[in-house]
XYZ file of C-alpha atoms in Angstrom:
227
model
C -18.901 6.272 -12.794
C -16.941 5.007 -15.812
C -18.513 1.948 -17.401
C -15.784 0.763 -19.738
C -14.859 -2.948 -19.928
C -11.646 -2.209 -18.019
C -13.541 -0.380 -15.253
C -16.042 -3.240 -14.938
C -13.209 -5.778 -14.741
C -11.433 -3.796 -12.009
C -14.669 -3.448 -10.020
C -15.554 -7.131 -10.183
C -12.167 -8.750 -9.540
C -11.225 -6.809 -6.416
C -12.284 -9.572 -4.032
C -10.442 -12.222 -6.053
C -7.222 -10.194 -6.009
C -7.555 -9.531 -2.274
C -7.979 -13.234 -1.544
C -5.080 -14.110 -3.849
C -2.889 -11.552 -2.076
C -3.666 -13.057 1.333
C -3.060 -16.584 0.011
C 0.286 -15.514 -1.436
C 1.369 -13.833 1.791
C 0.212 -16.750 3.955
C 1.926 -19.330 1.758
C 5.141 -17.338 1.737
C 5.018 -16.917 5.527
C 4.624 -20.646 6.083
C 7.515 -21.364 3.720
C 9.795 -18.908 5.557
C 8.805 -19.561 9.176
C 7.782 -23.227 8.982
C 11.175 -24.774 8.358
C 10.317 -27.702 10.630
C 6.982 -28.468 8.963
C 6.522 -31.596 6.809
C 7.829 -31.188 3.299
C 4.422 -32.069 1.833
C 2.833 -29.100 3.612
C 5.612 -26.790 2.493
C 5.154 -28.010 -1.087
C 1.427 -27.270 -0.840
C 2.174 -23.750 0.353
C 4.547 -23.273 -2.559
C 1.835 -24.432 -4.987
C -0.669 -21.993 -3.453
C 1.865 -19.175 -3.695
C 2.507 -19.876 -7.369
C -1.242 -20.137 -8.036
C -1.837 -16.746 -6.441
C 0.983 -15.279 -8.522
C -0.679 -16.754 -11.631
C -3.874 -14.888 -10.694
C -1.885 -11.629 -10.581
C -0.409 -12.341 -14.014
C -3.824 -13.123 -15.544
C -5.273 -9.915 -14.098
C -2.366 -7.882 -15.457
C -2.656 -9.379 -18.962
C -6.454 -8.970 -19.066
C -6.251 -5.338 -17.990
C -3.660 -4.653 -20.663
C -5.957 -6.214 -23.267
C -9.028 -4.288 -22.102
C -7.101 -1.010 -22.005
C -6.401 -1.271 -25.742
C -2.824 -0.034 -25.248
C 0.362 -1.580 -26.541
C 2.676 -3.218 -24.035
C 5.323 -0.434 -23.823
C 2.746 2.275 -23.162
C 0.772 0.122 -20.726
C 3.915 -0.662 -18.740
C 4.858 3.027 -18.597
C 1.428 4.156 -17.434
C 0.996 1.244 -15.000
C 4.523 1.092 -13.600
C 3.297 0.465 -10.057
C 1.194 -2.507 -11.159
C 4.199 -3.837 -13.085
C 6.430 -3.526 -10.011
C 3.846 -5.263 -7.838
C 3.544 -8.062 -10.393
C 7.299 -8.671 -10.313
C 7.433 -8.380 -6.503
C 4.036 -9.537 -5.164
C 5.091 -8.873 -1.564
C 4.858 -5.164 -2.427
C 1.115 -5.227 -3.053
C 0.475 -3.031 0.033
C 2.341 -0.237 -1.766
C -0.894 0.338 -3.726
C -1.688 2.921 -1.033
C -0.078 5.332 -3.500
C -3.060 4.916 -5.810
C -5.483 5.791 -3.021
C -3.426 8.866 -2.213
C -3.483 9.963 -5.856
C -7.277 9.603 -5.817
C -7.408 12.043 -2.914
C -5.325 14.551 -4.820
C -7.540 14.343 -7.909
C -10.730 15.158 -5.980
C -9.766 18.592 -4.671
C -13.107 20.212 -5.468
C -15.322 17.612 -3.818
C -16.150 16.818 -0.180
C -13.417 14.409 0.807
C -13.733 13.738 4.507
C -14.786 10.130 4.047
C -12.065 9.657 1.457
C -9.456 11.081 3.840
C -10.546 8.640 6.505
C -10.404 5.808 3.970
C -6.857 6.730 2.939
C -5.654 6.802 6.558
C -7.317 3.464 7.324
C -5.833 1.938 4.174
C -2.426 3.319 5.154
C -2.650 1.595 8.521
C -3.563 -1.702 6.895
C -0.805 -1.280 4.328
C 1.798 -0.598 7.025
C 0.774 -3.803 8.789
C 0.896 -5.949 5.644
C 4.054 -4.306 4.339
C 5.796 -4.675 7.685
C 4.857 -8.347 7.820
C 6.041 -8.992 4.265
C 9.253 -7.020 4.750
C 10.117 -8.796 7.977
C 9.586 -12.171 6.302
C 11.852 -11.265 3.399
C 14.544 -9.909 5.730
C 14.435 -12.953 7.972
C 14.683 -15.291 4.983
C 17.790 -13.538 3.659
C 19.557 -12.711 6.917
C 19.094 -15.319 9.615
C 21.600 -17.819 8.192
C 24.137 -15.282 6.864
C 27.617 -15.179 8.466
C 27.983 -12.223 10.813
C 24.303 -11.278 10.554
C 22.660 -9.110 13.220
C 19.150 -10.279 12.314
C 19.094 -13.832 13.649
C 15.482 -14.299 14.742
C 12.148 -13.311 13.263
C 11.706 -10.948 16.203
C 14.857 -9.116 15.123
C 13.446 -8.804 11.609
C 10.160 -7.405 12.923
C 11.991 -4.872 15.108
C 14.184 -3.709 12.221
C 11.179 -3.408 9.898
C 9.153 -1.404 12.425
C 11.955 1.069 13.118
C 12.636 1.447 9.396
C 9.009 1.904 8.350
C 8.521 4.533 11.043
C 11.669 6.335 9.746
C 13.215 6.117 13.247
C 16.101 3.802 12.406
C 17.872 3.138 15.713
C 20.781 1.457 13.939
C 21.112 -1.378 16.445
C 20.394 -3.924 13.697
C 21.405 -3.856 10.050
C 21.242 -6.335 7.140
C 24.527 -7.706 5.825
C 23.481 -9.585 2.674
C 22.963 -7.805 -0.675
C 19.348 -8.966 -0.989
C 18.667 -8.096 2.643
C 19.956 -4.574 2.082
C 17.847 -4.292 -1.057
C 14.764 -5.283 0.962
C 15.724 -2.705 3.600
C 15.954 0.021 0.955
C 12.497 -0.930 -0.302
C 11.103 -0.789 3.233
C 12.664 2.655 3.722
C 11.135 3.975 0.502
C 7.720 2.535 1.334
C 7.869 3.976 4.845
C 8.568 7.445 3.482
C 5.792 7.126 0.888
C 3.217 5.947 3.436
C 4.221 8.629 5.929
C 3.928 11.282 3.242
C 0.540 9.988 2.124
C -0.923 9.974 5.630
C 0.614 13.317 6.598
C -0.560 14.990 3.388
C -4.070 13.576 3.687
C -4.387 14.567 7.354
C -2.999 18.053 6.718
C -5.404 18.582 3.833
C -8.311 17.480 6.019
C -7.265 19.930 8.749
C -7.054 22.782 6.231
C -10.519 21.868 4.991
C -11.892 21.948 8.544
C -10.225 25.293 9.284
C -11.576 26.753 6.044
C -15.123 25.737 6.988
C -14.674 27.221 10.450
C -13.409 30.488 8.938
C -16.411 30.768 6.629
C -18.911 30.263 9.469
C -20.426 33.620 10.635
C -20.012 34.537 14.330
C -22.914 33.353 16.481
C -23.574 36.782 18.112
C -23.117 38.921 15.034
C -26.818 39.990 14.780
C -26.942 41.082 18.447
C -23.768 43.139 18.089
C -25.197 44.786 14.964
C -28.378 45.793 16.819
C -26.396 47.340 19.700
C -24.353 49.411 17.247
C -27.537 50.663 15.608
C -29.081 51.712 18.964
């Protein structure tokens, strides 16, 4: 295991980033869905959301410093982290990194890693669907001529889009709503590809092991041929 300062930082701050992500998502959800809540509570949720975002920024800056790379190169090599920093609701998209880890370990036993990728994909779909539905509802429910009027409509649209089904009964009408929909489409395709590729690779690994296993009655058949 790599023991560089950057690797130690990434190992030790995982829990903090996970908590900050949940705080950000919860604060954003209350701001979007709790229109009737007292303004003081909504202001508190906004403060928590901004604080969580500040944690993401500090982590990004520290990792750039520990990497020893200049800003242009760090941004190019960590484009996904940069995108997630600008759009914190996309943090579940980090499933791509887990999928890349699977691809890099082709010569090692990976069954547990396959299972971890699939489980992480399921969690990411849930979080991404929740975040996407919130963003869609925020942009669409008050727009003139909008199809997505309730949060239930937003959830239905997000589920059909993430699953790449796309019934077409609902569609966003605002520019930002359509941009969110495009992001949900892209994430749905990426997650589906990650899970399908991981599961297919696991099946091929199982079939390869089965093919290398000698037949159970091979010695008996050999003795009969000799007699």
